[in-house]
Coordinates of C-alpha atoms in Angstrom, one line a residue:
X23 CA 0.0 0.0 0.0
X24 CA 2.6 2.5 0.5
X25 CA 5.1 2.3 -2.7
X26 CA 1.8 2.7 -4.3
X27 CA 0.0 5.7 -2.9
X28 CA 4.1 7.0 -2.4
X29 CA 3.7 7.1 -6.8
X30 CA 0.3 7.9 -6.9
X31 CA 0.5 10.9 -4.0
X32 CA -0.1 14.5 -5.2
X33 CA 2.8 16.4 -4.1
X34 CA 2.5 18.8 -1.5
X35 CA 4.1 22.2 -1.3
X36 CA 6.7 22.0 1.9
X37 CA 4.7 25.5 2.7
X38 CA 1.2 23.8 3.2
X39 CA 2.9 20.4 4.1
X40 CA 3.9 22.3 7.7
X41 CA 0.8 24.0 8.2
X42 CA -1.1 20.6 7.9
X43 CA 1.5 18.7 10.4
X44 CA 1.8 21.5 12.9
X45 CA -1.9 22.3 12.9
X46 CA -2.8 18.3 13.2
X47 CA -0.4 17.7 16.0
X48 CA -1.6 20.9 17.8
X49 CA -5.2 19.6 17.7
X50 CA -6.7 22.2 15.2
X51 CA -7.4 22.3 11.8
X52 CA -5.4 23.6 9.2
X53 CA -6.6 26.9 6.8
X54 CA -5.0 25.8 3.6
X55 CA -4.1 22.1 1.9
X56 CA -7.4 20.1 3.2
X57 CA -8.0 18.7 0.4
X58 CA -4.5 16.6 0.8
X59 CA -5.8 15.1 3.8
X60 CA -9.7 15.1 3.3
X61 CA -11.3 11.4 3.6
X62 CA -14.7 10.4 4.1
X63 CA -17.7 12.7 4.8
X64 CA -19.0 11.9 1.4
X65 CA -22.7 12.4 2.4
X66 CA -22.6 15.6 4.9
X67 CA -20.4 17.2 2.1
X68 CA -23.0 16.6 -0.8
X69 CA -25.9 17.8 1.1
X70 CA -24.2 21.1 2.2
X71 CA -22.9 21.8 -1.6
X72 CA -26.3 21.3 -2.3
X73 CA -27.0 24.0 0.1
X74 CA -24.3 25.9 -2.1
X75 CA -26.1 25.5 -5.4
X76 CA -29.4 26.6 -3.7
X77 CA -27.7 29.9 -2.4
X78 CA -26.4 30.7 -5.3
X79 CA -30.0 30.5 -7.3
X80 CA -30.9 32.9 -4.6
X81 CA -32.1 31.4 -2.1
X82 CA -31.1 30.8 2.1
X83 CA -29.9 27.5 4.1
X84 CA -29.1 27.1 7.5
X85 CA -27.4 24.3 8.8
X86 CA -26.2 22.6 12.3
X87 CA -23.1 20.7 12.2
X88 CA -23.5 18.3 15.7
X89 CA -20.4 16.4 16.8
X90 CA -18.4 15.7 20.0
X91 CA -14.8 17.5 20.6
X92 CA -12.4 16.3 18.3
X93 CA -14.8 14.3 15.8
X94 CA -14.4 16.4 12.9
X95 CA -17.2 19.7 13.0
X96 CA -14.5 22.3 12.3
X97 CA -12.4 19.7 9.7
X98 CA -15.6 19.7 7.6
X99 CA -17.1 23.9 7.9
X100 CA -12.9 24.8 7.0
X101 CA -13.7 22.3 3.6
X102 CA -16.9 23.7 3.0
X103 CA -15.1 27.1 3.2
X104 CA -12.0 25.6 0.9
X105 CA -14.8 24.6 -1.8
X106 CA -17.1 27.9 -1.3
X107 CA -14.3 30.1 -2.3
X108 CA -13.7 28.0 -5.1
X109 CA -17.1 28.6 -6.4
X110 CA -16.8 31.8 -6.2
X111 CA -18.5 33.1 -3.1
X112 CA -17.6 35.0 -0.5
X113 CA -17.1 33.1 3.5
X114 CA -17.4 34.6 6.7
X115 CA -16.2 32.4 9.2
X116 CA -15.8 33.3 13.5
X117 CA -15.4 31.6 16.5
X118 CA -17.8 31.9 19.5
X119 CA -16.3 33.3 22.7
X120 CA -17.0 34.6 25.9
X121 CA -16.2 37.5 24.5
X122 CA -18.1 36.9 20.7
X123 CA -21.8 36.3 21.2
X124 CA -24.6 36.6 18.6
X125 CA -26.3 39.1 21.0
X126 CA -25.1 40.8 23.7
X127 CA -25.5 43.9 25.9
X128 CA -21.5 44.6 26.1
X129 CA -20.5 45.0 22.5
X130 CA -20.1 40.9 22.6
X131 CA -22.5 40.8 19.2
X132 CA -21.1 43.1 17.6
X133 CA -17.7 41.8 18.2
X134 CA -18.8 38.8 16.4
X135 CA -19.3 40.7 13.5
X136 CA -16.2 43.0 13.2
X137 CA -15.3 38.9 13.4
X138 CA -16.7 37.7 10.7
X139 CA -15.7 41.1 8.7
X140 CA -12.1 40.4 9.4
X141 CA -12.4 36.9 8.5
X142 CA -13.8 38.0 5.3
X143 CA -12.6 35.5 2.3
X144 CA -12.4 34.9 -1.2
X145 CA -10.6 33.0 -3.8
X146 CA -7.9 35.5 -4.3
X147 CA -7.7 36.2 -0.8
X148 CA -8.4 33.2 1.6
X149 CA -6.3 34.3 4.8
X150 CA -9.1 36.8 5.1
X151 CA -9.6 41.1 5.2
X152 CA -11.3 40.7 1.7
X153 CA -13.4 43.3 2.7
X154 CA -11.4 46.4 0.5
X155 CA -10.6 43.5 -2.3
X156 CA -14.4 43.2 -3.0
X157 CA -15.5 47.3 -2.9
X158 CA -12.7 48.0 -4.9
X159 CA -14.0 44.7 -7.4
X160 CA -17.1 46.0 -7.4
X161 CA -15.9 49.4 -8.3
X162 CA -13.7 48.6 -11.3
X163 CA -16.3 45.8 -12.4
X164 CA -18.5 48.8 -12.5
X165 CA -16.0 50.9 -14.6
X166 CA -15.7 48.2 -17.1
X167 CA -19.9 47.8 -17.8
X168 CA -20.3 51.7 -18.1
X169 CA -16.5 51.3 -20.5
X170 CA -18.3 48.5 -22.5
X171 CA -21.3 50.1 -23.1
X172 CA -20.1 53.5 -24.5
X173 CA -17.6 51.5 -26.9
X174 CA -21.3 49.6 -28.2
X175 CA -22.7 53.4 -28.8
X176 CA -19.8 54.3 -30.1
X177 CA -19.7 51.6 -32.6
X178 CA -23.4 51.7 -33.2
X179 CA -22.7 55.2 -34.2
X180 CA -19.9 54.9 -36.3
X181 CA -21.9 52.2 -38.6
X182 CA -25.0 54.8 -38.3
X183 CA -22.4 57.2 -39.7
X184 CA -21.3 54.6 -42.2
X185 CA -24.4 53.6 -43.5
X186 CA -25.3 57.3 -44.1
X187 CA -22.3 58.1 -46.4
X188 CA -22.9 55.0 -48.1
X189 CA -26.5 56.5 -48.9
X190 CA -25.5 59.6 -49.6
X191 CA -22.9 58.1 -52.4
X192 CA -25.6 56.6 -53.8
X193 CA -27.6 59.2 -54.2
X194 CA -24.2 61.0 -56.0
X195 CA -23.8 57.9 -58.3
X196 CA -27.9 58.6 -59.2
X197 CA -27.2 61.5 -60.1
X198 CA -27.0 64.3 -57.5
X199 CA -24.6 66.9 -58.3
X200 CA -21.1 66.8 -56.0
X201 CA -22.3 70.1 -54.4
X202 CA -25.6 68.9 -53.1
X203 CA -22.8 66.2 -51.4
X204 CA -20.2 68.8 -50.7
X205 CA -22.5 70.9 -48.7
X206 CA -24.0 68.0 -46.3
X207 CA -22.6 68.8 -42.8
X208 CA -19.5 66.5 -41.7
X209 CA -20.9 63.2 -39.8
X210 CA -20.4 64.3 -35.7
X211 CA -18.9 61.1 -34.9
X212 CA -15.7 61.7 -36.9
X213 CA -14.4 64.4 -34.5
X214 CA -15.3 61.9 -31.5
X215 CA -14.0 58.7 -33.7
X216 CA -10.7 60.7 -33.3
X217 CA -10.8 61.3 -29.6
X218 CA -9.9 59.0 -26.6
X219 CA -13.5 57.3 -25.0
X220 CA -13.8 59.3 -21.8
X221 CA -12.3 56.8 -18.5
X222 CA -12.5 57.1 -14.6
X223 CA -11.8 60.8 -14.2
X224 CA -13.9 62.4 -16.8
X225 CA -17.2 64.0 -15.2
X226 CA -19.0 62.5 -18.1
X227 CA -17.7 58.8 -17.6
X228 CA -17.9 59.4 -13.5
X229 CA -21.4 60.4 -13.3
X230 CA -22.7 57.3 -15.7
X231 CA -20.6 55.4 -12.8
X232 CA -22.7 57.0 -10.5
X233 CA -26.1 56.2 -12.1
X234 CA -25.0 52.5 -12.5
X235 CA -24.6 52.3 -9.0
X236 CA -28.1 54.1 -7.8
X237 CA -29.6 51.5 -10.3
X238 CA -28.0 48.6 -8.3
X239 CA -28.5 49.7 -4.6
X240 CA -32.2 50.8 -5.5
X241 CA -33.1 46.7 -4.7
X242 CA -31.1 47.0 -1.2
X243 CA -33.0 50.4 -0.1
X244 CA -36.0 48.6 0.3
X245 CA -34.0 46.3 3.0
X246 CA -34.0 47.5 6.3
X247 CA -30.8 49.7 7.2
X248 CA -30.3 49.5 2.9
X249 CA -30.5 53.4 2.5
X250 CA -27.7 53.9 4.5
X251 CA -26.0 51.1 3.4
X252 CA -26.2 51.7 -0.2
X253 CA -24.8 55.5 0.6
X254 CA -21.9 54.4 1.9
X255 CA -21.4 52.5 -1.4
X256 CA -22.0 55.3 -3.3
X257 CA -19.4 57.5 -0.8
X258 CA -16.5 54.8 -1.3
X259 CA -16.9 55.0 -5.3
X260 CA -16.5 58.9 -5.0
X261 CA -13.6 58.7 -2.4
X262 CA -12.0 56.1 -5.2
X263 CA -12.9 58.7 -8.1
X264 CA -11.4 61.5 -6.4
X265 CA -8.6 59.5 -5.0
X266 CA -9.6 60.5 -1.3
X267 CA -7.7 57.3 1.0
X268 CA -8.5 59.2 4.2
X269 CA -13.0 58.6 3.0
X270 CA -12.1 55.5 1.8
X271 CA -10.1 54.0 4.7
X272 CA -13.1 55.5 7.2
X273 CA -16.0 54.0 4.7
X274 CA -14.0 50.7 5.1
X275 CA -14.5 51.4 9.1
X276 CA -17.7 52.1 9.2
X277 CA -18.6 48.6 7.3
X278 CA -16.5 46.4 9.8
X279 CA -18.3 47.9 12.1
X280 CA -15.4 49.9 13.8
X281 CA -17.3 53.1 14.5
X282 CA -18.4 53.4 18.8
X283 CA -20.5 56.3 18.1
X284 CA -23.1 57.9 15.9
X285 CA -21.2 61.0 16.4
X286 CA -18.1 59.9 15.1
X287 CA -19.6 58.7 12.3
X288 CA -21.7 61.5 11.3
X289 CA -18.6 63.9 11.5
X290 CA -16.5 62.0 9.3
X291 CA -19.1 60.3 6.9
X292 CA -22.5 62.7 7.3
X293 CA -24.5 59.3 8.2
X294 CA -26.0 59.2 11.8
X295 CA -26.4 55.3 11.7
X296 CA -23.6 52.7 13.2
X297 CA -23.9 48.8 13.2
X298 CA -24.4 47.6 16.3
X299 CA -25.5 44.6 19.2
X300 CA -28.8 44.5 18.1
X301 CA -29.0 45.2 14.0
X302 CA -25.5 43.7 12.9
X303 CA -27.3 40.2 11.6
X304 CA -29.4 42.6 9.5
X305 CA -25.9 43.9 7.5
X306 CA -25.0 40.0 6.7
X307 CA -28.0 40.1 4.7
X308 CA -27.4 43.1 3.3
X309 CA -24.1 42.0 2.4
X310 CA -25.2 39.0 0.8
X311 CA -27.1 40.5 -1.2
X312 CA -24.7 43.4 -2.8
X313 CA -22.2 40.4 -2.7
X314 CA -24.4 38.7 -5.5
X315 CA -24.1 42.2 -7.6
X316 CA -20.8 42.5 -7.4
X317 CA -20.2 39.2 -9.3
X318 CA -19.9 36.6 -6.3
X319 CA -22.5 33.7 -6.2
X320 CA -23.2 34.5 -2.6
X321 CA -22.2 34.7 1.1
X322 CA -21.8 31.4 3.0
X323 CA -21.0 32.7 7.5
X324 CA -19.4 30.1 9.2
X325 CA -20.3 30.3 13.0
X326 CA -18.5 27.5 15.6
X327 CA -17.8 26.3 19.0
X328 CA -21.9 27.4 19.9
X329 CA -20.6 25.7 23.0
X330 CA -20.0 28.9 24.2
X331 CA -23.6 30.2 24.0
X332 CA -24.0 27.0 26.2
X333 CA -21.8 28.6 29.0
X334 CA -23.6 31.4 29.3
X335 CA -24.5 31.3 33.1
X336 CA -27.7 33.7 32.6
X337 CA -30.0 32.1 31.5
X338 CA -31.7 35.2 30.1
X339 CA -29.1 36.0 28.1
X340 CA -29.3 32.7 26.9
X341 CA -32.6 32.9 25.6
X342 CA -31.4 36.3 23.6
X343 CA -28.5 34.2 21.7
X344 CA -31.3 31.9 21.3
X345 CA -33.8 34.2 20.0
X346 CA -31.4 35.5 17.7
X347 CA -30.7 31.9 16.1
X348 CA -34.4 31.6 15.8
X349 CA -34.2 34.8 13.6
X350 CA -31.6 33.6 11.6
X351 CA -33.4 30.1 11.2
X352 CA -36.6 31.9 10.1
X353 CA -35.1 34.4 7.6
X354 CA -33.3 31.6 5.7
X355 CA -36.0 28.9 5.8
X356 CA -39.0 31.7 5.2
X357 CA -37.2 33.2 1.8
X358 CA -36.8 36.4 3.9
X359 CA -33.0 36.5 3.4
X360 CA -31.2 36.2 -0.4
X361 CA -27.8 34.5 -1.3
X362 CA -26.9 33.7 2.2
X363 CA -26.0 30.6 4.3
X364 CA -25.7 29.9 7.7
X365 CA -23.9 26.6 9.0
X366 CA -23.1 26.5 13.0
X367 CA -21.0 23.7 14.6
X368 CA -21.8 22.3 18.1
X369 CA -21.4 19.6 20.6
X370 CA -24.3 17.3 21.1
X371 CA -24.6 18.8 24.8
X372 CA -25.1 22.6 22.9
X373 CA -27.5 21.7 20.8
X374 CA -29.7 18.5 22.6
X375 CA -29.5 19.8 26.3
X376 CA -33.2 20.9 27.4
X377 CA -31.8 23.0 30.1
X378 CA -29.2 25.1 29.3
X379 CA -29.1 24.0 25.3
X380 CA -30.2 25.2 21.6
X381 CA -33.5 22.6 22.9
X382 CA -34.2 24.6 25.9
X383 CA -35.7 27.4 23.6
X384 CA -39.0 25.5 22.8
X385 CA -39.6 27.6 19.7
X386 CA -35.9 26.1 18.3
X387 CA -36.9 22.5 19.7
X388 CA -39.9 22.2 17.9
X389 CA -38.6 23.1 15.0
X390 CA -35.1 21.2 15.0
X391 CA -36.4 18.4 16.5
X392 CA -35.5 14.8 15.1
X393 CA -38.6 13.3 12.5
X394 CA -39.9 9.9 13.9
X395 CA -38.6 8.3 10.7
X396 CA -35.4 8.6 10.5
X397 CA -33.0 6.4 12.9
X398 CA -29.5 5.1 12.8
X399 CA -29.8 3.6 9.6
X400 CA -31.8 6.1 8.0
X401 CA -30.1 9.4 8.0
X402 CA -31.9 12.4 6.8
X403 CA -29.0 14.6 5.4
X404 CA -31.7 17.3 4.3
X405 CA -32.7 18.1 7.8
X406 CA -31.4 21.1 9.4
X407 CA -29.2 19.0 11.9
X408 CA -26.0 17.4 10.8
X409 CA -25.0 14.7 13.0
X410 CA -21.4 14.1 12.0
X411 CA -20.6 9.7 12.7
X412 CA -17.0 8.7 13.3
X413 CA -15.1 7.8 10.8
X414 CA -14.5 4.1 9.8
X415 CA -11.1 2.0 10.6
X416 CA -10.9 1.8 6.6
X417 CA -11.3 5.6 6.1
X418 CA -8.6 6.4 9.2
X419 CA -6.3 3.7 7.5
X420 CA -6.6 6.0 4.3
X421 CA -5.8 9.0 6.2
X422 CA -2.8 8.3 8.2
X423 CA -1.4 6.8 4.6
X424 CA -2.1 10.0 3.6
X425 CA -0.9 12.1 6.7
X426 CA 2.5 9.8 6.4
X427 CA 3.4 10.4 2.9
X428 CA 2.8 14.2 3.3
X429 CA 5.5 13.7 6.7
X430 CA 8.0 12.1 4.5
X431 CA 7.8 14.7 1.5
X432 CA 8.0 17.5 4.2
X433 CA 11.1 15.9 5.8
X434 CA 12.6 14.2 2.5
X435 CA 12.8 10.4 3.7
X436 CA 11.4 7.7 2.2
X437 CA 8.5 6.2 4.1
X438 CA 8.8 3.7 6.5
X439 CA 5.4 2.3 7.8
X440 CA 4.2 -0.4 6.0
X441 CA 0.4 -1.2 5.6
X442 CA 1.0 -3.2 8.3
X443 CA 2.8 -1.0 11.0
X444 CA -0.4 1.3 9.7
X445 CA -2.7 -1.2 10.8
X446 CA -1.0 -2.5 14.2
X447 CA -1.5 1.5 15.1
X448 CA -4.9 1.6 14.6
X449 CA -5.1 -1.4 16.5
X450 CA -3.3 -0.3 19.4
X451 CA -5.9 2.9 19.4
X452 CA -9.0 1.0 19.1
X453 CA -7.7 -1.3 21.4
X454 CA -8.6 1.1 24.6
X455 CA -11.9 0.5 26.9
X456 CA -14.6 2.8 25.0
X457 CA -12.4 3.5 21.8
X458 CA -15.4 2.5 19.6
X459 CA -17.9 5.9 20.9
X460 CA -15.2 7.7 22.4
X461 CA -11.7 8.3 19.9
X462 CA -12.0 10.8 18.1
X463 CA -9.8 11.4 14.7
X464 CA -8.4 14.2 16.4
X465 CA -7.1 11.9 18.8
X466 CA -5.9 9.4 16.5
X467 CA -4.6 12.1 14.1
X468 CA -2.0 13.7 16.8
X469 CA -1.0 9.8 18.2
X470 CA 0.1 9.2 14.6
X471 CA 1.8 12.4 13.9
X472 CA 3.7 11.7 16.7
X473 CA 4.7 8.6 16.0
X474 CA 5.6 9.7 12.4
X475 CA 8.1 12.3 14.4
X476 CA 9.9 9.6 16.7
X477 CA 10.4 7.2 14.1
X478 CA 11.8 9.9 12.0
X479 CA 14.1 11.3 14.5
X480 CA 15.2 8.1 15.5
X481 CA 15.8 5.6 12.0
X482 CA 17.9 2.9 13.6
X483 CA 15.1 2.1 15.6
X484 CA 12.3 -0.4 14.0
X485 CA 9.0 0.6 13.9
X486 CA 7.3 -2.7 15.7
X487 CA 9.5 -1.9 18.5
X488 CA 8.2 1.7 18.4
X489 CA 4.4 0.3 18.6
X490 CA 5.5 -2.6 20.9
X491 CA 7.2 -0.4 23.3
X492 CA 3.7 2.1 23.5
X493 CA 1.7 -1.1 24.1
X494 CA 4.1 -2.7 26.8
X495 CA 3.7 0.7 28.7
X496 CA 0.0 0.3 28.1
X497 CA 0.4 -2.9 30.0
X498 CA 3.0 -1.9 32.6
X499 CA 0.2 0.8 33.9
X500 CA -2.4 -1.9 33.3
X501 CA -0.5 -4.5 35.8
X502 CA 0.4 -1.8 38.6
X503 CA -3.3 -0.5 38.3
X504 CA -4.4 -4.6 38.4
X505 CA -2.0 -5.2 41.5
X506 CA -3.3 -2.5 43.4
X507 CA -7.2 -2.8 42.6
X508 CA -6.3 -6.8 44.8
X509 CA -4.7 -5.5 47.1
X510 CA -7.8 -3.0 48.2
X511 CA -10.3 -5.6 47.7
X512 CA -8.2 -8.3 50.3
X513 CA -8.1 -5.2 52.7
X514 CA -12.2 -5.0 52.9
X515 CA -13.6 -7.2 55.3
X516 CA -16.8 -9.1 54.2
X517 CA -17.0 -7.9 51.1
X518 CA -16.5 -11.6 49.6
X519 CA -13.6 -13.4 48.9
X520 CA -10.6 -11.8 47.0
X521 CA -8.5 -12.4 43.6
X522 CA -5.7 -14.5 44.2
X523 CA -2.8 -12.9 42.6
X524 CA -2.3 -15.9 40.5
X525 CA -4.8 -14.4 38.3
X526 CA -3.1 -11.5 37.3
X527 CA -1.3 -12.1 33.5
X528 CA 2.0 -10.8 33.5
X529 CA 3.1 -8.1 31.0
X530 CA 4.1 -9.5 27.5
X531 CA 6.0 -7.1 25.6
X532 CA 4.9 -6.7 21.9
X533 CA 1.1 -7.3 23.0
X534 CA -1.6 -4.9 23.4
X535 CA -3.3 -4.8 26.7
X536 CA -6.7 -6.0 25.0
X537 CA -4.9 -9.2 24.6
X538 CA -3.8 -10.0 28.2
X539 CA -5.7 -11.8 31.3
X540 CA -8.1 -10.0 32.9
X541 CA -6.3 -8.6 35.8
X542 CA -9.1 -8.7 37.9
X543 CA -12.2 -10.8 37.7
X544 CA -14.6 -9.1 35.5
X545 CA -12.3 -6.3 34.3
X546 CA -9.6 -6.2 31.7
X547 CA -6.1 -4.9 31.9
X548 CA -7.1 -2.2 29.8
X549 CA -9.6 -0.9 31.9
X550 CA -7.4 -0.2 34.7
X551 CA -5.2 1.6 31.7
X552 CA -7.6 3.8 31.3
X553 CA -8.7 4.8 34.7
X554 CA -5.2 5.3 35.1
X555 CA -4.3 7.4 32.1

């Protein structure tokens, strides 16, 4: 298995190669190179670019991505953003915080926003503050349709002109005398076919800019907060016209959301309006929709970690952040809301929990709640909840191959696991108490990494010895754990009769701690490993 995916493997730039490796063995998910290392997933990712083909026709999704710690929710919203981008649309993407709420009487929804602002992406620019990129886009995409159209009147007049002479020398060849030609007045277009078309600059050319911007904001001053929002459109083209940085820079400002006070903003922009705690959701759809005007498919906000709404210890506050999810849910489901999705990632706990959760908002229950239809074998990858399954032993073996070929290009060795070694690891991390419902690939992932580093740093050594030495410690805790668990029970008095010691397995080196005796009766070896670890 590995000389052949080693011929077969894309090469990865040594760039990305360390982001993936670092970020992996840190526990958090790399921005660029996922697809190198992207396995499984096949039907969560179909249904949420479906969700990308809807937005882009114009409608709204909104989606909850529900997994435990370490089972994959951010891996799959950073590939949803990879793939987004490369469709064209523009991602927001922000972490919740103590600090970053979607509502909040302290400034914490707003700093969610100036978030998702900063996090701005697109193709071009996918490390984010796209924000200037896409005004300035929009600007010179303008230019070009108002440049375009005065070169097709200026051709449609030149043929006009054309045809006319070619009339006009008819008539001469018919018989008109040459000063009944002579005296017609020189076409108009000849003294204009000589000039330069007018360009940014030219009055002329700069107020035909202007009108083709009124005729695109007129749909977004019907939205609420549009009027303003499409005059600050309009101020950024003029501070671009007139080559003003200072107006542009503080237009930029005021669409982050920067601006603490009307004041400020009505002595440096003349508007008396600011985004704020309460109205900031209301600019994402205004976004979204200029976004589809200014040649994007759409705008796809990326909200995780709604753990942290969880946390809240006020439970009226809670209810607010709540409330505010509802909104969101409504707008995108009720066609209130245009070329905008929504996809949140959660723990179970977040979401499920009827006390503190998503669930303990009855109007979000009802509404999210699981169909009596669908079960474990019948997943409905349409509904608004995502629950993300672990992934199988055949799509981790794919992945460490993956992750180990990626570690050997970075490094420049050649690589040593065979399909074997690959699959004695996996065994050794399935091979814990509760490994089936409780490793995670995050888990997985950083074990492997690390083993990928020792055996690299030291090649005399063989890799079986490097497995069998992690599962004789495995055994080694499991023993100590064993010996002192029957030497407790022989100190109880009448609570029945104790475990000889006889029954104890020794260690064997080379053997995972799912293979030895049971230590104690009705316990394994590995048990006690785990309480231990």
């Amino acid at each position: 298995m590995t000389t052949t995916a080693s011929s077969t493997a894309p090469r990865v730039p040594k760039r990305v190669a360390a982001v993936i490796i670092n970020s992996l063995k840190g526990g958090v998910v790399p921005r660029i190179g996922l697809p190198y290392i992207t396995v499984g997933r096949e039907a969560e990712i179909k249904a949420l670019l479906t969700d990308l083909a809807l937005i882009a026709d114009g409608g709204a999704s909104f989606r909850f991505l529900v997994g435990r710690y370490g089972s994959g929710k951010s891996f799959l919203l950073q590939t949803i953003r990879t793939h987004a981008m490369g469709e064209g649309f523009v991602v927001a993407d922000a972490d919740l915080s103590p600090e970053r709420r979607l509502q909040g009487g302290q400034g914490q929804g707003l700093a969610t926003y100036r978030e998702l602002m900063r996090n701005l992406s697109t193709k071009t620019r996918p490390e984010g503050g796209a924000l200037t990129l896409i005004l300035d886009r929009w600007i010179s995409n303008l230019q070009n349709e108002v440049a375009q159209n005065w070169s097709a009147e200026h051709a449609t007049a030149k043929a006009e002109t054309a045809e006319s002479r070619a009339a006009s020398a008819a008539q001469t060849a018919a018989g008109v005398e040459a000063a009944s030609f002579a005296s017609l007045p020189e076409p108009s277009s000849r003294a204009f076919d000589q000039a330069s078309l007018p360009g940014p600059g030219d009055p002329a050319f700069d107020q035909a800019v202007e009108a083709r911007i009124r005729e695109q904001v007129a749909a977004l001053e019907e939205m609420v907060h549009g009027f303003d929002f499409a005059r600050l459109l309009t101020l950024y083209y003029r501070a671009t016209a007139t080559g003003n940085d200072d107006l542009k820079s503080n237009v930029a400002r005021w669409f982050r959301g920067e601006y603490r006070t009307k004041t400020e903003a009505k002595q440096e922009l003349g508007v008396s309006i600011i985004i704020g705690d309460d109205d900031w959701y209301d600019y994402i759809k205004l976004f979204a929709q200029f976004l589809k005007g200014a040649g994007y498919q759409g705008m796809l906000v990326l909200i995780d970690e709604l753990v942290n709404l969880y946390k809240i210890p006020n439970s009226i506050t809670r209810q607010y952040n709540y409330e505010k999810i509802l909104t969101m849910y409504n707008d995108t489901l009720q066609g209130k809301a245009h070329y905008l999705g929504i996809i949140m990632g959660g723990t179970p706990q977040s979401i499920e929990d009827r006390r503190r959760g998503v669930f303990s908002y009855e109007a979000l229950r009802s509404r999210l709640t699981q169909g009596r239809f669908a079960g474990e074998g019948m997943r409905d990858m349409l509904a608004p909840i995502i629950h993300l399954h672990p992934l199988t032993y055949e799509e981790l073996l794919v992945l460490i191959e993956k992750l180990q070929q990626i570690h050997a290009g970075y490094f420049g060795y050649k690589a040593r696991l065979t399909e074997q070694d690959l699959v004695s690891f996996l065994q050794i991390e399935f091979g814990r108490v509760g490994a089936d419902t409780h490793l995670t690939p995050r888990e997985v992932i950083r074990d492997f990494i690390e083993l990928l580093d020792i055996a690299y740093q030291n090649p005399e050594t063989p890799v079986a010895h490097i497995l069998a030495g992690s599962a004789g410690d495995t055994l080694d805790g499991a023993e100590e754990a064993g010996a002192g668990a029957i030497k407790g029970a022989g100190a109880i008095k009448g609570a029945g009769a104790t475990t000889p010691a006889a029954s104890v397995a020794p260690a064997v080196s080379g053997h995972s701690a799912a293979s030895v005796a049971p230590a104690v009766s009705g316990h394994s070896a590995a048990e006690f490993t785990e309480f231990t670890i």
